[in-house]
């Protein structure tokens, strides 16, 4: 039996979400922009989903712009705000997802100044350097929760420094949504990214929540869909699924968090008893479902493949760029030593996991590490 322990990468579609999507998967014709009854049916479905997504983050439905996912929302926020403000500088957190880091670097290539906001050893923004780093910036982008470590960011110091300096704030809440309570206005951010497939909804749907005061330009030009901010005929079935997933996430948030926290804490307790294991960001506030750790003397990608062979799906912290394995930029920013960072494994629990997954995972990891250690010792003896 395979154990899927990679829910921060993507979650399984909830059966209730699929059921809600079914009527929009072809049986009903119509374009949401058409004025006739068929079009209106599609439009109504989108508006219901908009209210459901708004509710998840306590925003107004009018603030929800549907996109194709987290990546597009982050690109829209960064490029759209920089374009509309004519900004010449921006700042991003050191542990941001690639879908923030890459558009920021693209803006840098076209002439913008990019500052990287440093974090401490637990992945939290360093307050002391904030004001200097965001000075003259049009936009600062800091994620609410990190996809690797699960670290939850307190945006308050950034919001305060940004208010003084007149800087707009974007936050990527892709991993936070559905796992911790979210209130768009209370975060102090002016845009917020959400993604459907991280909350048991379909892939290919997401949203950017936008404060109406924010100057922002569209990236995709064409029709007037999504308040002119995202042209293109809407993917109604995916949006409907996203809406339903958001509704369920809100209703079940507490029990989901409690369930995954139990599993995560049990795993953490067992891992901390293993000699070579170190859990990252263990003292920072973290998402209830996420745990990232290193195993001294091991390579993360090799461990991942060995675990996969035993039926466990996890993620490694490292990325392979041009044939060379690099430690994750998140762990680098936290000043985790290179060797330990290269051994990183992320486990992210979901609703479908049970305590049996935890116990089976620990025995699989134990047998892999013990077997390899014994083999190395034998090799050293001959
Ligand atoms: N931001 C974060 C923090 C993520 O974890 C992800 C997905 N890995 C994204 C953005 C991108 O979302 P999507 O897959 O919907 O493009």
PDB file of C-alpha atoms in Angstrom, residues 164-374:
ATOM      1  CA  UNK A 164       5.424  54.183   6.671  1.00  0.00           C
ATOM      2  CA  UNK A 165       7.268  53.832   3.383  1.00  0.00           C
ATOM      3  CA  UNK A 166       4.177  53.681   1.134  1.00  0.00           C
ATOM      4  CA  UNK A 167       4.964  50.172  -0.112  1.00  0.00           C
ATOM      5  CA  UNK A 168       2.251  47.796  -1.377  1.00  0.00           C
ATOM      6  CA  UNK A 169       2.312  44.254   0.024  1.00  0.00           C
ATOM      7  CA  UNK A 170       1.656  40.958  -1.701  1.00  0.00           C
ATOM      8  CA  UNK A 171       1.403  37.703   0.207  1.00  0.00           C
ATOM      9  CA  UNK A 172       1.443  34.180  -1.169  1.00  0.00           C
ATOM     10  CA  UNK A 173      -1.065  32.233   0.928  1.00  0.00           C
ATOM     11  CA  UNK A 174      -1.047  29.148  -1.311  1.00  0.00           C
ATOM     12  CA  UNK A 175       0.093  26.859   1.508  1.00  0.00           C
ATOM     13  CA  UNK A 176      -1.634  28.671   4.357  1.00  0.00           C
ATOM     14  CA  UNK A 177      -5.148  28.486   2.904  1.00  0.00           C
ATOM     15  CA  UNK A 178      -7.221  25.628   4.250  1.00  0.00           C
ATOM     16  CA  UNK A 179      -4.633  24.881   6.941  1.00  0.00           C
ATOM     17  CA  UNK A 180      -4.827  27.953   9.181  1.00  0.00           C
ATOM     18  CA  UNK A 181      -7.494  30.644   9.548  1.00  0.00           C
ATOM     19  CA  UNK A 182      -7.057  33.484   7.091  1.00  0.00           C
ATOM     20  CA  UNK A 183      -8.424  36.991   7.093  1.00  0.00           C
ATOM     21  CA  UNK A 184      -7.325  39.003   4.066  1.00  0.00           C
ATOM     22  CA  UNK A 185      -7.819  42.454   5.595  1.00  0.00           C
ATOM     23  CA  UNK A 186      -6.242  41.445   8.900  1.00  0.00           C
ATOM     24  CA  UNK A 187      -2.988  40.363   7.214  1.00  0.00           C
ATOM     25  CA  UNK A 188      -2.487  43.951   6.035  1.00  0.00           C
ATOM     26  CA  UNK A 189      -1.542  42.720   2.560  1.00  0.00           C
ATOM     27  CA  UNK A 190      -3.005  44.292  -0.592  1.00  0.00           C
ATOM     28  CA  UNK A 191      -2.957  41.139  -2.694  1.00  0.00           C
ATOM     29  CA  UNK A 192      -3.081  37.485  -1.679  1.00  0.00           C
ATOM     30  CA  UNK A 193      -2.497  34.343  -3.730  1.00  0.00           C
ATOM     31  CA  UNK A 194      -4.608  31.188  -3.375  1.00  0.00           C
ATOM     32  CA  UNK A 195      -4.456  27.897  -5.272  1.00  0.00           C
ATOM     33  CA  UNK A 196      -7.194  25.299  -5.650  1.00  0.00           C
ATOM     34  CA  UNK A 197      -5.207  22.066  -5.886  1.00  0.00           C
ATOM     35  CA  UNK A 198      -3.638  22.551  -2.462  1.00  0.00           C
ATOM     36  CA  UNK A 199      -7.075  22.444  -0.797  1.00  0.00           C
ATOM     37  CA  UNK A 200      -8.537  19.299  -2.442  1.00  0.00           C
ATOM     38  CA  UNK A 201      -9.801  21.246  -5.452  1.00  0.00           C
ATOM     39  CA  UNK A 202      -8.875  20.722  -9.109  1.00  0.00           C
ATOM     40  CA  UNK A 203      -5.600  21.857 -10.669  1.00  0.00           C
ATOM     41  CA  UNK A 204      -5.601  24.866 -12.957  1.00  0.00           C
ATOM     42  CA  UNK A 205      -7.625  27.209 -10.752  1.00  0.00           C
ATOM     43  CA  UNK A 206      -6.501  29.838  -8.274  1.00  0.00           C
ATOM     44  CA  UNK A 207      -7.223  33.375  -7.239  1.00  0.00           C
ATOM     45  CA  UNK A 208      -5.627  36.680  -6.508  1.00  0.00           C
ATOM     46  CA  UNK A 209      -7.455  38.595  -3.797  1.00  0.00           C
ATOM     47  CA  UNK A 210      -7.050  42.276  -4.602  1.00  0.00           C
ATOM     48  CA  UNK A 211      -7.548  45.332  -2.406  1.00  0.00           C
ATOM     49  CA  UNK A 212      -9.566  47.798  -4.487  1.00  0.00           C
ATOM     50  CA  UNK A 213      -7.168  50.658  -3.633  1.00  0.00           C
ATOM     51  CA  UNK A 214      -4.251  48.878  -5.269  1.00  0.00           C
ATOM     52  CA  UNK A 215      -3.010  50.019  -8.681  1.00  0.00           C
ATOM     53  CA  UNK A 216      -2.599  46.831 -10.735  1.00  0.00           C
ATOM     54  CA  UNK A 217      -2.397  46.120 -14.476  1.00  0.00           C
ATOM     55  CA  UNK A 218      -3.535  42.964 -16.254  1.00  0.00           C
ATOM     56  CA  UNK A 219      -0.969  40.587 -17.751  1.00  0.00           C
ATOM     57  CA  UNK A 220      -3.397  38.889 -20.118  1.00  0.00           C
ATOM     58  CA  UNK A 221      -5.228  41.305 -22.385  1.00  0.00           C
ATOM     59  CA  UNK A 222      -8.405  40.492 -24.272  1.00  0.00           C
ATOM     60  CA  UNK A 223     -11.960  40.281 -22.966  1.00  0.00           C
ATOM     61  CA  UNK A 224     -13.203  42.051 -19.872  1.00  0.00           C
ATOM     62  CA  UNK A 225     -13.421  38.948 -17.694  1.00  0.00           C
ATOM     63  CA  UNK A 226     -12.423  39.155 -14.029  1.00  0.00           C
ATOM     64  CA  UNK A 227     -12.845  42.896 -13.819  1.00  0.00           C
ATOM     65  CA  UNK A 228     -10.501  43.379 -16.740  1.00  0.00           C
ATOM     66  CA  UNK A 229      -7.631  41.849 -14.761  1.00  0.00           C
ATOM     67  CA  UNK A 230      -7.603  38.421 -16.381  1.00  0.00           C
ATOM     68  CA  UNK A 231      -8.914  38.115 -19.905  1.00  0.00           C
ATOM     69  CA  UNK A 232      -9.963  34.745 -21.306  1.00  0.00           C
ATOM     70  CA  UNK A 233     -13.013  32.487 -21.185  1.00  0.00           C
ATOM     71  CA  UNK A 234     -13.241  31.129 -17.653  1.00  0.00           C
ATOM     72  CA  UNK A 235     -12.553  27.484 -16.810  1.00  0.00           C
ATOM     73  CA  UNK A 236     -15.969  27.193 -15.168  1.00  0.00           C
ATOM     74  CA  UNK A 237     -15.725  23.579 -13.984  1.00  0.00           C
ATOM     75  CA  UNK A 238     -12.367  24.232 -12.310  1.00  0.00           C
ATOM     76  CA  UNK A 239     -13.623  27.470 -10.743  1.00  0.00           C
ATOM     77  CA  UNK A 240     -16.745  25.712  -9.443  1.00  0.00           C
ATOM     78  CA  UNK A 241     -14.509  22.992  -7.977  1.00  0.00           C
ATOM     79  CA  UNK A 242     -12.244  25.592  -6.386  1.00  0.00           C
ATOM     80  CA  UNK A 243     -15.298  27.283  -4.848  1.00  0.00           C
ATOM     81  CA  UNK A 244     -16.619  24.028  -3.414  1.00  0.00           C
ATOM     82  CA  UNK A 245     -13.156  23.110  -2.106  1.00  0.00           C
ATOM     83  CA  UNK A 246     -12.912  26.526  -0.428  1.00  0.00           C
ATOM     84  CA  UNK A 247     -16.317  26.069   1.180  1.00  0.00           C
ATOM     85  CA  UNK A 248     -15.349  22.642   2.544  1.00  0.00           C
ATOM     86  CA  UNK A 249     -11.949  23.903   3.684  1.00  0.00           C
ATOM     87  CA  UNK A 250     -13.639  26.615   5.695  1.00  0.00           C
ATOM     88  CA  UNK A 251     -16.219  24.292   7.233  1.00  0.00           C
ATOM     89  CA  UNK A 252     -13.649  21.620   8.093  1.00  0.00           C
ATOM     90  CA  UNK A 253     -10.620  23.770   8.826  1.00  0.00           C
ATOM     91  CA  UNK A 254     -10.412  23.025  12.552  1.00  0.00           C
ATOM     92  CA  UNK A 255     -10.825  19.282  12.268  1.00  0.00           C
ATOM     93  CA  UNK A 256      -8.403  19.068   9.337  1.00  0.00           C
ATOM     94  CA  UNK A 257      -5.790  21.035  11.233  1.00  0.00           C
ATOM     95  CA  UNK A 258      -6.286  18.950  14.347  1.00  0.00           C
ATOM     96  CA  UNK A 259      -6.034  15.702  12.388  1.00  0.00           C
ATOM     97  CA  UNK A 260      -2.861  16.582  10.522  1.00  0.00           C
ATOM     98  CA  UNK A 261      -1.289  18.169  13.598  1.00  0.00           C
ATOM     99  CA  UNK A 262      -1.712  14.913  15.496  1.00  0.00           C
ATOM    100  CA  UNK A 263       0.072  13.007  12.739  1.00  0.00           C
ATOM    101  CA  UNK A 264       2.790  15.623  12.337  1.00  0.00           C
ATOM    102  CA  UNK A 265       3.479  15.819  16.083  1.00  0.00           C
ATOM    103  CA  UNK A 266       3.637  12.022  16.365  1.00  0.00           C
ATOM    104  CA  UNK A 267       6.089  11.877  13.472  1.00  0.00           C
ATOM    105  CA  UNK A 268       8.164  14.683  14.904  1.00  0.00           C
ATOM    106  CA  UNK A 269       8.390  12.973  18.259  1.00  0.00           C
ATOM    107  CA  UNK A 270       9.622   9.739  16.682  1.00  0.00           C
ATOM    108  CA  UNK A 271      12.047  11.485  14.345  1.00  0.00           C
ATOM    109  CA  UNK A 272      13.583  13.468  17.174  1.00  0.00           C
ATOM    110  CA  UNK A 273      14.573  10.206  18.779  1.00  0.00           C
ATOM    111  CA  UNK A 274      16.555   9.184  15.717  1.00  0.00           C
ATOM    112  CA  UNK A 275      20.209   9.979  16.109  1.00  0.00           C
ATOM    113  CA  UNK A 276      20.954  11.449  12.692  1.00  0.00           C
ATOM    114  CA  UNK A 277      17.726  13.404  12.255  1.00  0.00           C
ATOM    115  CA  UNK A 278      17.249  17.136  12.674  1.00  0.00           C
ATOM    116  CA  UNK A 279      13.838  18.774  12.262  1.00  0.00           C
ATOM    117  CA  UNK A 280      13.973  22.230  10.677  1.00  0.00           C
ATOM    118  CA  UNK A 281      12.321  25.363  12.089  1.00  0.00           C
ATOM    119  CA  UNK A 282      11.117  23.361  15.030  1.00  0.00           C
ATOM    120  CA  UNK A 283      10.687  26.442  17.249  1.00  0.00           C
ATOM    121  CA  UNK A 284       8.829  28.603  14.735  1.00  0.00           C
ATOM    122  CA  UNK A 285       5.043  28.654  14.332  1.00  0.00           C
ATOM    123  CA  UNK A 286       4.406  26.153  11.507  1.00  0.00           C
ATOM    124  CA  UNK A 287       1.544  24.788   9.439  1.00  0.00           C
ATOM    125  CA  UNK A 288      -0.061  21.885  11.297  1.00  0.00           C
ATOM    126  CA  UNK A 289       0.556  19.373   8.491  1.00  0.00           C
ATOM    127  CA  UNK A 290       4.172  20.092   7.518  1.00  0.00           C
ATOM    128  CA  UNK A 291       7.495  18.780   8.745  1.00  0.00           C
ATOM    129  CA  UNK A 292      10.882  19.084   7.101  1.00  0.00           C
ATOM    130  CA  UNK A 293      13.941  17.315   8.409  1.00  0.00           C
ATOM    131  CA  UNK A 294      17.474  16.373   7.472  1.00  0.00           C
ATOM    132  CA  UNK A 295      19.222  13.034   7.995  1.00  0.00           C
ATOM    133  CA  UNK A 296      22.954  13.531   8.565  1.00  0.00           C
ATOM    134  CA  UNK A 297      25.148  11.606   6.197  1.00  0.00           C
ATOM    135  CA  UNK A 298      22.386  10.990   3.637  1.00  0.00           C
ATOM    136  CA  UNK A 299      21.406  12.541   0.366  1.00  0.00           C
ATOM    137  CA  UNK A 300      17.804  13.790   0.236  1.00  0.00           C
ATOM    138  CA  UNK A 301      17.068  12.728  -3.328  1.00  0.00           C
ATOM    139  CA  UNK A 302      18.457   9.240  -2.770  1.00  0.00           C
ATOM    140  CA  UNK A 303      16.375   8.940   0.395  1.00  0.00           C
ATOM    141  CA  UNK A 304      13.308  10.127  -1.525  1.00  0.00           C
ATOM    142  CA  UNK A 305      13.817   7.404  -4.156  1.00  0.00           C
ATOM    143  CA  UNK A 306      14.436   4.740  -1.511  1.00  0.00           C
ATOM    144  CA  UNK A 307      11.279   5.782   0.321  1.00  0.00           C
ATOM    145  CA  UNK A 308       9.391   5.794  -2.978  1.00  0.00           C
ATOM    146  CA  UNK A 309      10.456   2.190  -3.591  1.00  0.00           C
ATOM    147  CA  UNK A 310       8.939   1.310  -0.234  1.00  0.00           C
ATOM    148  CA  UNK A 311       5.703   3.103  -1.146  1.00  0.00           C
ATOM    149  CA  UNK A 312       6.134   6.497   0.542  1.00  0.00           C
ATOM    150  CA  UNK A 313       5.700   9.695  -1.454  1.00  0.00           C
ATOM    151  CA  UNK A 314       7.588  12.621   0.076  1.00  0.00           C
ATOM    152  CA  UNK A 315       9.518  15.567  -1.256  1.00  0.00           C
ATOM    153  CA  UNK A 316      13.193  16.469  -0.960  1.00  0.00           C
ATOM    154  CA  UNK A 317      14.370  19.990  -0.262  1.00  0.00           C
ATOM    155  CA  UNK A 318      16.964  20.040  -2.972  1.00  0.00           C
ATOM    156  CA  UNK A 319      16.572  20.852  -6.633  1.00  0.00           C
ATOM    157  CA  UNK A 320      18.552  19.489  -9.526  1.00  0.00           C
ATOM    158  CA  UNK A 321      19.780  22.320 -11.729  1.00  0.00           C
ATOM    159  CA  UNK A 322      21.882  21.480 -14.776  1.00  0.00           C
ATOM    160  CA  UNK A 323      22.766  18.041 -13.446  1.00  0.00           C
ATOM    161  CA  UNK A 324      24.047  19.404 -10.141  1.00  0.00           C
ATOM    162  CA  UNK A 325      22.093  18.946  -6.918  1.00  0.00           C
ATOM    163  CA  UNK A 326      21.679  22.197  -5.031  1.00  0.00           C
ATOM    164  CA  UNK A 327      20.434  22.668  -1.503  1.00  0.00           C
ATOM    165  CA  UNK A 328      17.077  24.430  -1.283  1.00  0.00           C
ATOM    166  CA  UNK A 329      17.285  28.215  -1.209  1.00  0.00           C
ATOM    167  CA  UNK A 330      14.918  28.136   1.767  1.00  0.00           C
ATOM    168  CA  UNK A 331      17.325  26.155   3.928  1.00  0.00           C
ATOM    169  CA  UNK A 332      20.276  28.153   2.604  1.00  0.00           C
ATOM    170  CA  UNK A 333      18.534  31.369   3.676  1.00  0.00           C
ATOM    171  CA  UNK A 334      18.070  29.834   7.130  1.00  0.00           C
ATOM    172  CA  UNK A 335      21.837  29.167   7.185  1.00  0.00           C
ATOM    173  CA  UNK A 336      21.369  25.415   7.509  1.00  0.00           C
ATOM    174  CA  UNK A 337      24.749  23.835   6.807  1.00  0.00           C
ATOM    175  CA  UNK A 338      25.064  22.559   3.242  1.00  0.00           C
ATOM    176  CA  UNK A 339      25.444  18.856   4.035  1.00  0.00           C
ATOM    177  CA  UNK A 340      22.368  18.787   6.248  1.00  0.00           C
ATOM    178  CA  UNK A 341      20.347  20.887   3.787  1.00  0.00           C
ATOM    179  CA  UNK A 342      21.145  18.419   1.001  1.00  0.00           C
ATOM    180  CA  UNK A 343      19.650  15.627   3.087  1.00  0.00           C
ATOM    181  CA  UNK A 344      16.293  17.375   3.537  1.00  0.00           C
ATOM    182  CA  UNK A 345      13.003  15.511   3.289  1.00  0.00           C
ATOM    183  CA  UNK A 346       9.578  17.135   3.556  1.00  0.00           C
ATOM    184  CA  UNK A 347       6.554  15.257   4.807  1.00  0.00           C
ATOM    185  CA  UNK A 348       3.203  17.004   4.353  1.00  0.00           C
ATOM    186  CA  UNK A 349       0.103  15.290   5.709  1.00  0.00           C
ATOM    187  CA  UNK A 350      -3.434  15.526   4.392  1.00  0.00           C
ATOM    188  CA  UNK A 351      -6.926  14.506   5.365  1.00  0.00           C
ATOM    189  CA  UNK A 352      -6.493  11.012   3.976  1.00  0.00           C
ATOM    190  CA  UNK A 353      -3.474  10.082   6.089  1.00  0.00           C
ATOM    191  CA  UNK A 354      -3.683   8.048   9.287  1.00  0.00           C
ATOM    192  CA  UNK A 355      -1.410   7.166  12.204  1.00  0.00           C
ATOM    193  CA  UNK A 356      -0.543   3.969  10.341  1.00  0.00           C
ATOM    194  CA  UNK A 357       1.160   6.095   7.680  1.00  0.00           C
ATOM    195  CA  UNK A 358       3.271   7.686  10.406  1.00  0.00           C
ATOM    196  CA  UNK A 359       4.366   4.398  11.964  1.00  0.00           C
ATOM    197  CA  UNK A 360       5.019   2.732   8.609  1.00  0.00           C
ATOM    198  CA  UNK A 361       7.012   5.751   7.435  1.00  0.00           C
ATOM    199  CA  UNK A 362       9.199   5.756  10.538  1.00  0.00           C
ATOM    200  CA  UNK A 363       9.981   2.044  10.173  1.00  0.00           C
ATOM    201  CA  UNK A 364      10.761   2.472   6.476  1.00  0.00           C
ATOM    202  CA  UNK A 365      13.082   5.393   7.196  1.00  0.00           C
ATOM    203  CA  UNK A 366      14.723   3.522  10.060  1.00  0.00           C
ATOM    204  CA  UNK A 367      15.364   0.467   7.928  1.00  0.00           C
ATOM    205  CA  UNK A 368      16.775   2.584   5.058  1.00  0.00           C
ATOM    206  CA  UNK A 369      19.123   4.551   7.281  1.00  0.00           C
ATOM    207  CA  UNK A 370      20.222   1.515   9.326  1.00  0.00           C
ATOM    208  CA  UNK A 371      20.750  -0.628   6.238  1.00  0.00           C
ATOM    209  CA  UNK A 372      22.803   2.078   4.540  1.00  0.00           C
ATOM    210  CA  UNK A 373      24.829   2.763   7.675  1.00  0.00           C
ATOM    211  CA  UNK A 374      25.562  -0.974   8.099  1.00  0.00           C
TER     212      UNK A 374
END
